PDB file of C-alpha atoms and ligand atoms in Angstrom:
ATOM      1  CA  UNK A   1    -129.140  64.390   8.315  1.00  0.00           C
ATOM      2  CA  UNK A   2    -125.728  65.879   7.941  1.00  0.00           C
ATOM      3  CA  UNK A   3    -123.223  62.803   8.089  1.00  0.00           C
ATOM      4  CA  UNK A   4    -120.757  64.040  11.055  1.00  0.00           C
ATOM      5  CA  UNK A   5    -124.242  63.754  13.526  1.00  0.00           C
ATOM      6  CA  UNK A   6    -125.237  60.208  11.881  1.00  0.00           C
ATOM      7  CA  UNK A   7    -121.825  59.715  13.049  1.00  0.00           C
ATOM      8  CA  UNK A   8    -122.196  60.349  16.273  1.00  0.00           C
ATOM      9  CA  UNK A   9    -125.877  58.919  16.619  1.00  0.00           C
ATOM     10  CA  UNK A  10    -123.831  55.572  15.010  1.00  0.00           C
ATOM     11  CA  UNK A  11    -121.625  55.365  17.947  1.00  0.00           C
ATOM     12  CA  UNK A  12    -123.638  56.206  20.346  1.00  0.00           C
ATOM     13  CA  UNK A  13    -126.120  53.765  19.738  1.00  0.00           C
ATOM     14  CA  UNK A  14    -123.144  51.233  19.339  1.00  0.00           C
ATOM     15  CA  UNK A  15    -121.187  52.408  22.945  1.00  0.00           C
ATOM     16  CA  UNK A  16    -125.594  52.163  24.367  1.00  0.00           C
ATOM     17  CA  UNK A  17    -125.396  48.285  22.812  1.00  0.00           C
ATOM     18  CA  UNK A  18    -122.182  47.208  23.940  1.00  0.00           C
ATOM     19  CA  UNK A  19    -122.579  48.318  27.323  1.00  0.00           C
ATOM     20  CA  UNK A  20    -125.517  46.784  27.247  1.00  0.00           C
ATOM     21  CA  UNK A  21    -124.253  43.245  25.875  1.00  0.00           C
ATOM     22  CA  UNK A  22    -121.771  43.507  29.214  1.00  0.00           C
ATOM     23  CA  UNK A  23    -123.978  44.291  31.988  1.00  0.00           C
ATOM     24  CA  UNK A  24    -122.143  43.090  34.850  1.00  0.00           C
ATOM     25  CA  UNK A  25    -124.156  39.908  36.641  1.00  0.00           C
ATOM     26  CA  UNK A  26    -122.573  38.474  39.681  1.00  0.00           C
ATOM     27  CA  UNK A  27    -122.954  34.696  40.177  1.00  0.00           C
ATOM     28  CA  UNK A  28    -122.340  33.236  44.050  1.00  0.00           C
ATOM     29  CA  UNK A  29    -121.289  29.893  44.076  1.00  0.00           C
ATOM     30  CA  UNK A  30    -120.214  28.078  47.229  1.00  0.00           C
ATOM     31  CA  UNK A  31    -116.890  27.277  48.127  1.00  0.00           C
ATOM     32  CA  UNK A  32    -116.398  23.945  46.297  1.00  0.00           C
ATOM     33  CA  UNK A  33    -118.554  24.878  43.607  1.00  0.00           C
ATOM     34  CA  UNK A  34    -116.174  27.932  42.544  1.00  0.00           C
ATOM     35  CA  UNK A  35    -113.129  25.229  43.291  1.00  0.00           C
ATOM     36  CA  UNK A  36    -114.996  22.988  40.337  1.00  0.00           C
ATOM     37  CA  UNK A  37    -115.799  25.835  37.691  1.00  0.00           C
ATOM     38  CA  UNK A  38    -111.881  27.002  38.279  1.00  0.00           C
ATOM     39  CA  UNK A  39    -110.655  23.229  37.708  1.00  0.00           C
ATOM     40  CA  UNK A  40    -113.143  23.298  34.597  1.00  0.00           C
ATOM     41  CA  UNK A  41    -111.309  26.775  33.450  1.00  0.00           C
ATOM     42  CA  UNK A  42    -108.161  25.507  33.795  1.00  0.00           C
ATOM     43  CA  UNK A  43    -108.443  22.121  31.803  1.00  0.00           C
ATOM     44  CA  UNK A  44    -110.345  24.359  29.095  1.00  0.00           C
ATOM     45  CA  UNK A  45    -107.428  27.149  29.026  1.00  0.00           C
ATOM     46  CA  UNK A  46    -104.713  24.475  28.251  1.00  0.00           C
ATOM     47  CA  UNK A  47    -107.090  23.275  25.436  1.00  0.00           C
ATOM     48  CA  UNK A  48    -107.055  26.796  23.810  1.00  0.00           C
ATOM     49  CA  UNK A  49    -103.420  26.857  24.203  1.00  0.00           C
ATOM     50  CA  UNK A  50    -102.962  23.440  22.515  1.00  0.00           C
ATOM     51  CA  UNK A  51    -105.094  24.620  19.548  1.00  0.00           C
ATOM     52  CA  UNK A  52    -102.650  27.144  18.731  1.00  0.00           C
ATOM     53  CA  UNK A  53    -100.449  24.897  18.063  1.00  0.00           C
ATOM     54  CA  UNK A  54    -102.252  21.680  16.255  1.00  0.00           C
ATOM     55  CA  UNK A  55    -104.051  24.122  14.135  1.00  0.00           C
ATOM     56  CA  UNK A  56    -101.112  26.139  12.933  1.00  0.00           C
ATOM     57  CA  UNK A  57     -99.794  22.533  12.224  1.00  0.00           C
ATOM     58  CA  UNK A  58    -102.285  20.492  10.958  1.00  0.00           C
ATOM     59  CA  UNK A  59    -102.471  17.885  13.405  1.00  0.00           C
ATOM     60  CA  UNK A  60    -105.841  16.783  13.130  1.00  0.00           C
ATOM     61  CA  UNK A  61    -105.721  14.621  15.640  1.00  0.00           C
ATOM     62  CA  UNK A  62    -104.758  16.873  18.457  1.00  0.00           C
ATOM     63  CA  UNK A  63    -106.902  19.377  17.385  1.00  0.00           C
ATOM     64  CA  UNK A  64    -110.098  16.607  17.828  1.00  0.00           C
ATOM     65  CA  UNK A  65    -109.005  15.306  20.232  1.00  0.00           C
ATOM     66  CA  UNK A  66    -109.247  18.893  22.454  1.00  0.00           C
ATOM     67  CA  UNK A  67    -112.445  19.259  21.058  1.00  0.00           C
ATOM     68  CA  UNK A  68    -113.861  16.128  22.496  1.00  0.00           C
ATOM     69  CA  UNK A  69    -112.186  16.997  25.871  1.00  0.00           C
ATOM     70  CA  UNK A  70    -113.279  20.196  26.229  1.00  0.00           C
ATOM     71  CA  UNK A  71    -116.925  19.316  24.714  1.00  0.00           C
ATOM     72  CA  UNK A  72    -116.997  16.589  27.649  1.00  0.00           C
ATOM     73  CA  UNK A  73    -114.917  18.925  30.636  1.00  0.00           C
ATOM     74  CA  UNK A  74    -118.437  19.322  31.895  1.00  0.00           C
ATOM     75  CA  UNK A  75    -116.721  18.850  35.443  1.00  0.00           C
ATOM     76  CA  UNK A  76    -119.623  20.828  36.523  1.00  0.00           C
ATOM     77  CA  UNK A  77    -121.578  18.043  35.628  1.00  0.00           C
ATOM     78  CA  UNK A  78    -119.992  15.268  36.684  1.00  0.00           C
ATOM     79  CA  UNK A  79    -118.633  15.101  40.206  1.00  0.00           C
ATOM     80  CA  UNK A  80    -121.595  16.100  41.563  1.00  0.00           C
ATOM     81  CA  UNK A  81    -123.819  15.512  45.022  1.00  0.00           C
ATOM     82  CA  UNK A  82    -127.684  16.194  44.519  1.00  0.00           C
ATOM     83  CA  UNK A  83    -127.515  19.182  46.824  1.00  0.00           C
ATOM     84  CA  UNK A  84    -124.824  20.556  44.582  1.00  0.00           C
ATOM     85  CA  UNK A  85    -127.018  19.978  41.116  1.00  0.00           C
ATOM     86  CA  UNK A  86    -129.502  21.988  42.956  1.00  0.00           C
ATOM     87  CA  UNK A  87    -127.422  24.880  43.814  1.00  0.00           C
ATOM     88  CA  UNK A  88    -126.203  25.418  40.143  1.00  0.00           C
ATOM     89  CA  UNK A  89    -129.836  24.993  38.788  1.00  0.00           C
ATOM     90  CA  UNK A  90    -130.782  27.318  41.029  1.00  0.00           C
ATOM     91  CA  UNK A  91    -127.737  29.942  41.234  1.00  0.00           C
ATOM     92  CA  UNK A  92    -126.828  29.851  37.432  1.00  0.00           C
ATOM     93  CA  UNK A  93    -128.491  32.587  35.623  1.00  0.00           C
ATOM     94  CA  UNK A  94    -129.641  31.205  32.347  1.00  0.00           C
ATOM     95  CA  UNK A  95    -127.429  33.523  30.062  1.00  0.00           C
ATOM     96  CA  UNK A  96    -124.348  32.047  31.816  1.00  0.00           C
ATOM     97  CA  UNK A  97    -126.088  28.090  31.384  1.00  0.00           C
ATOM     98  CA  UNK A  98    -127.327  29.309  27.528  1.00  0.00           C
ATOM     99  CA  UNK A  99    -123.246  30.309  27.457  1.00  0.00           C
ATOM    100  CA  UNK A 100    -121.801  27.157  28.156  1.00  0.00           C
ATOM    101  CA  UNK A 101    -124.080  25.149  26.491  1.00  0.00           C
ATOM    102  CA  UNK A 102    -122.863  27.065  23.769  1.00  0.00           C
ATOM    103  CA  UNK A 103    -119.806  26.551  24.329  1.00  0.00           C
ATOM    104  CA  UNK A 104    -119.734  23.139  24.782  1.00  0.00           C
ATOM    105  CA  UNK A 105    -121.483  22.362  21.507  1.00  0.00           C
ATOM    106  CA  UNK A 106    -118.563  24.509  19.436  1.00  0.00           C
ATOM    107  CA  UNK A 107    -116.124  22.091  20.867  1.00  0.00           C
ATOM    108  CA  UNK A 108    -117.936  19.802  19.957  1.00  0.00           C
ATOM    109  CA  UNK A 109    -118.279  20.719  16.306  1.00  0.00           C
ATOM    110  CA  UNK A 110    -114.607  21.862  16.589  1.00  0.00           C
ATOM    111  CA  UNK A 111    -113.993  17.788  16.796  1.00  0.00           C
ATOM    112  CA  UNK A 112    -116.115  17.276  14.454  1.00  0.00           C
ATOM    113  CA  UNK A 113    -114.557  19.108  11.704  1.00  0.00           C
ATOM    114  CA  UNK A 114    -110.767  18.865  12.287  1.00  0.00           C
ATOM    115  CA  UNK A 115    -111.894  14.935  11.728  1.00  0.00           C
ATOM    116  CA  UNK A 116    -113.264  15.921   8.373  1.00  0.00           C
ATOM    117  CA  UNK A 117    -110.447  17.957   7.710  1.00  0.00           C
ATOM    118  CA  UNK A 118    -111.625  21.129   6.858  1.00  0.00           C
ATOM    119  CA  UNK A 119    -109.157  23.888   8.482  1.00  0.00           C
ATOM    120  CA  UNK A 120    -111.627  27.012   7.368  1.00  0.00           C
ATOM    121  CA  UNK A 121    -114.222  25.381   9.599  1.00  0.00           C
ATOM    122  CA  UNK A 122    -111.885  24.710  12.398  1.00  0.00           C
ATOM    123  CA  UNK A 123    -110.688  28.314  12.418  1.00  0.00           C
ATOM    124  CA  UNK A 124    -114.452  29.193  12.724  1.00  0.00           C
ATOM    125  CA  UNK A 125    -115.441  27.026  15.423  1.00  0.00           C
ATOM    126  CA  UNK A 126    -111.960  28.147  17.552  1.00  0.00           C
ATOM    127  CA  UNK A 127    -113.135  31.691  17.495  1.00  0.00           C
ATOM    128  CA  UNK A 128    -116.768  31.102  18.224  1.00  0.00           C
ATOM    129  CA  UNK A 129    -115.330  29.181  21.419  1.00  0.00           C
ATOM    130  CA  UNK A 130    -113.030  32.351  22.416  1.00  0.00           C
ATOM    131  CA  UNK A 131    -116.068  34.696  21.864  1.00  0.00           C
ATOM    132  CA  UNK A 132    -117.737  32.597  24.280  1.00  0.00           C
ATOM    133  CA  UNK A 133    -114.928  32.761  26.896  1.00  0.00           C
ATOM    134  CA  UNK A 134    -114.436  36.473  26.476  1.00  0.00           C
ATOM    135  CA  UNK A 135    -118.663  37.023  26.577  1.00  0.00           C
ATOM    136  CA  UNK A 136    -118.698  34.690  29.292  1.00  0.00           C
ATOM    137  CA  UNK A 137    -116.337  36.409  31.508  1.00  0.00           C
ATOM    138  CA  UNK A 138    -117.067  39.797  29.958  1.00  0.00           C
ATOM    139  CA  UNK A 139    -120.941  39.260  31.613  1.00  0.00           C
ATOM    140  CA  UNK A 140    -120.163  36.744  34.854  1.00  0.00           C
ATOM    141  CA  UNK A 141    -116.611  37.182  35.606  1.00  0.00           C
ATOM    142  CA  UNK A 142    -116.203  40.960  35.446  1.00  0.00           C
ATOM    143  CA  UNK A 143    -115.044  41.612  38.599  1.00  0.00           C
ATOM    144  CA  UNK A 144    -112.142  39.032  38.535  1.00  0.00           C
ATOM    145  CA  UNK A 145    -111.401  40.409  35.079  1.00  0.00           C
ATOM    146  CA  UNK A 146    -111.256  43.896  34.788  1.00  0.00           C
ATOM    147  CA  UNK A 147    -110.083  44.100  31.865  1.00  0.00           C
ATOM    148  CA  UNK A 148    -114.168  44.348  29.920  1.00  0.00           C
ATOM    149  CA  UNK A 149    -115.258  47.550  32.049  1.00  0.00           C
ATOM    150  CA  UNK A 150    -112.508  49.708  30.548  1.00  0.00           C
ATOM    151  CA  UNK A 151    -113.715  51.854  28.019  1.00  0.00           C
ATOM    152  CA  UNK A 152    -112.821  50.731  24.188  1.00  0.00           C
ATOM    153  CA  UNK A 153    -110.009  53.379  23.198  1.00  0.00           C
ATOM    154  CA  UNK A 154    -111.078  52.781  19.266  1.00  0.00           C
ATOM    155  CA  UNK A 155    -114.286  53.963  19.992  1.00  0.00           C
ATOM    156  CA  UNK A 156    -113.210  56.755  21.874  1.00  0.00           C
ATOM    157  CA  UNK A 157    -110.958  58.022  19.161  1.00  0.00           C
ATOM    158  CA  UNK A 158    -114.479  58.405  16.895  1.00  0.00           C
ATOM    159  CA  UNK A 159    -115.822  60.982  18.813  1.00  0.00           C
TER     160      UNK A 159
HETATM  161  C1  LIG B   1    -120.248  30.092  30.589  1.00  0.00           C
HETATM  162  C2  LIG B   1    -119.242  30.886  31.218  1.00  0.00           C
HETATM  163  C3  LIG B   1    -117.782  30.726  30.916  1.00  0.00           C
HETATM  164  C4  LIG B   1    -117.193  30.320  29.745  1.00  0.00           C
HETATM  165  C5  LIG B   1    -117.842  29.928  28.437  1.00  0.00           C
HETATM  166  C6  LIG B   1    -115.779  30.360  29.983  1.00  0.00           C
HETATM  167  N1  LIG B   1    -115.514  30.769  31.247  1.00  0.00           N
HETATM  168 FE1  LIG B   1    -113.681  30.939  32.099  1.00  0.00          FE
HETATM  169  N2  LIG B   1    -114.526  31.521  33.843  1.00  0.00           N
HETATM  170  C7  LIG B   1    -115.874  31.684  34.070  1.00  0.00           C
HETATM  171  C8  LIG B   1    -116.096  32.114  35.442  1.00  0.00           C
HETATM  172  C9  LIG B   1    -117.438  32.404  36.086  1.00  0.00           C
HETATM  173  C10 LIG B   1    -114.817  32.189  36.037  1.00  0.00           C
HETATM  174  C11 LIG B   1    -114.516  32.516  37.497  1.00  0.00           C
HETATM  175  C12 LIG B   1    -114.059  33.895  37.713  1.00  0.00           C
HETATM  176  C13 LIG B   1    -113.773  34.094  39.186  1.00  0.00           C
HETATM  177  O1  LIG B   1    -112.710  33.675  39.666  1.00  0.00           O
HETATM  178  O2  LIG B   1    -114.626  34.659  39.843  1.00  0.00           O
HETATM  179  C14 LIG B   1    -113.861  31.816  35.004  1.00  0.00           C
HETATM  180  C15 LIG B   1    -112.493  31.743  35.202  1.00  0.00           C
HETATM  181  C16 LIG B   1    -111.565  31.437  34.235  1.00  0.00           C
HETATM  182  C17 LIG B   1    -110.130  31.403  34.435  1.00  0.00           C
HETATM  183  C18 LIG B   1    -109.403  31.650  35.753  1.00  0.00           C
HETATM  184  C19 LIG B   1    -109.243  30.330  36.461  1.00  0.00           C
HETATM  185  C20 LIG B   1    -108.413  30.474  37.748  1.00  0.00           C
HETATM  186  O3  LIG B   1    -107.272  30.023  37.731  1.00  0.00           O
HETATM  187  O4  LIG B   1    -108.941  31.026  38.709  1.00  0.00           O
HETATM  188  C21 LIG B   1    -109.553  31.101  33.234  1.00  0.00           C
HETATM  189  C22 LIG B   1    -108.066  30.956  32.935  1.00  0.00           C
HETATM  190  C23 LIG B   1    -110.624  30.914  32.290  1.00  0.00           C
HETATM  191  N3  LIG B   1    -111.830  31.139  32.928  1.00  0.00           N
HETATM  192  C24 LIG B   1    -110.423  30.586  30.963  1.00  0.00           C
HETATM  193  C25 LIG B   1    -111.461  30.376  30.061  1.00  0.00           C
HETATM  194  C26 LIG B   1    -111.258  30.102  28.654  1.00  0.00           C
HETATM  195  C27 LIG B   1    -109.907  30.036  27.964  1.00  0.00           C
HETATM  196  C28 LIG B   1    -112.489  29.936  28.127  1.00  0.00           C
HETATM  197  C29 LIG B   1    -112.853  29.613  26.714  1.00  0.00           C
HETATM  198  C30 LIG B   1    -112.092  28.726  25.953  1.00  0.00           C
HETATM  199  C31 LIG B   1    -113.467  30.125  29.196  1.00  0.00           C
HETATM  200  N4  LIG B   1    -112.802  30.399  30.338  1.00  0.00           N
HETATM  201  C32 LIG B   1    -114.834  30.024  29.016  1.00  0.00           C
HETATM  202  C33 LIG B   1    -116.887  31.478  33.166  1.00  0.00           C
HETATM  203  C34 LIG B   1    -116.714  31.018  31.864  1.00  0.00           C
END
């Protein structure tokens, strides 16, 4: 096969997968519930921001500490009435709870190695936990952030 069509069979198959990866799926919380997860977001964005900082500067400290914070901002979990455990088993699709388990667990490990001091392994872990905010919201949150259903410009530019 002549190269230029393997090309465009390549990205094809690539724009087919991506849109794929981001199929938009709604999730319809109640009231209080949404007020929670948005508490939870918050807490978790001023994490990320911290990081930016106590990584660039070494302050292994900070850097576990916002790792054990964010591993335990489960706030989901823990103000919680039976009823409302219910509702969240029941309304969470399992990609979203596979997500923040996820999630979780790098912040977890994020703690765990800014204690042993190992600053490749902390870069790692901060990126897996922004892929999993960006995949997160790219799949549950799409409406509220646009910003995933525009069309990839470097892509574009291939064909
Ligand atoms: C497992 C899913 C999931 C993960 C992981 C996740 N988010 Fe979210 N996030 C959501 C959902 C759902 C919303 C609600 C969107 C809406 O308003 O409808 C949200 C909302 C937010 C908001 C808006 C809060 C507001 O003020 O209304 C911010 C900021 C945010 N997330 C930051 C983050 C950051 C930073 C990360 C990663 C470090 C992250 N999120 C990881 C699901 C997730």
């Amino acid at each position: 096969m002549k190269p230029f069509f393997m090309l465009v069979l390549l990205s094809a198959f690539s724009v087919a997968s991506q849109a794929e990866e981001y199929v938009k799926k709604s999730i319809n919380l109640s009231p209080d519930l949404k007020a929670l997860l948005v508490e939870e977001m918050k807490e978790v964005k001023k994490g990320m921001e911290s990081l930016v900082t106590s990584v660039a500067t070494g302050d292994w400290r900070a850097i576990a500490e916002t790792g054990q914070h964010i591993k335990h901002s489960y706030i989901i979990k823990k103000r919680l009435t039976s009823e409302q455990k219910q509702e969240l088993k029941k309304t969470l699709p399992a990609g979203f709870k596979s997500l923040d388990r996820k999630f979780h667990y790098y912040a977890g490990m994020l703690s765990h190695v800014a204690k042993e001091r190992d600053i490749e392994l902390v870069h790692y872990y901060v990126s897996k936990m922004n892929e999993a905010c960006t995949s997160c919201h790219a799949q549950f949150a799409s409406d509220r952030f646009t910003g995933f259903s525009q069309k990839n410009r470097h892509e574009e530019h291939m064909h």
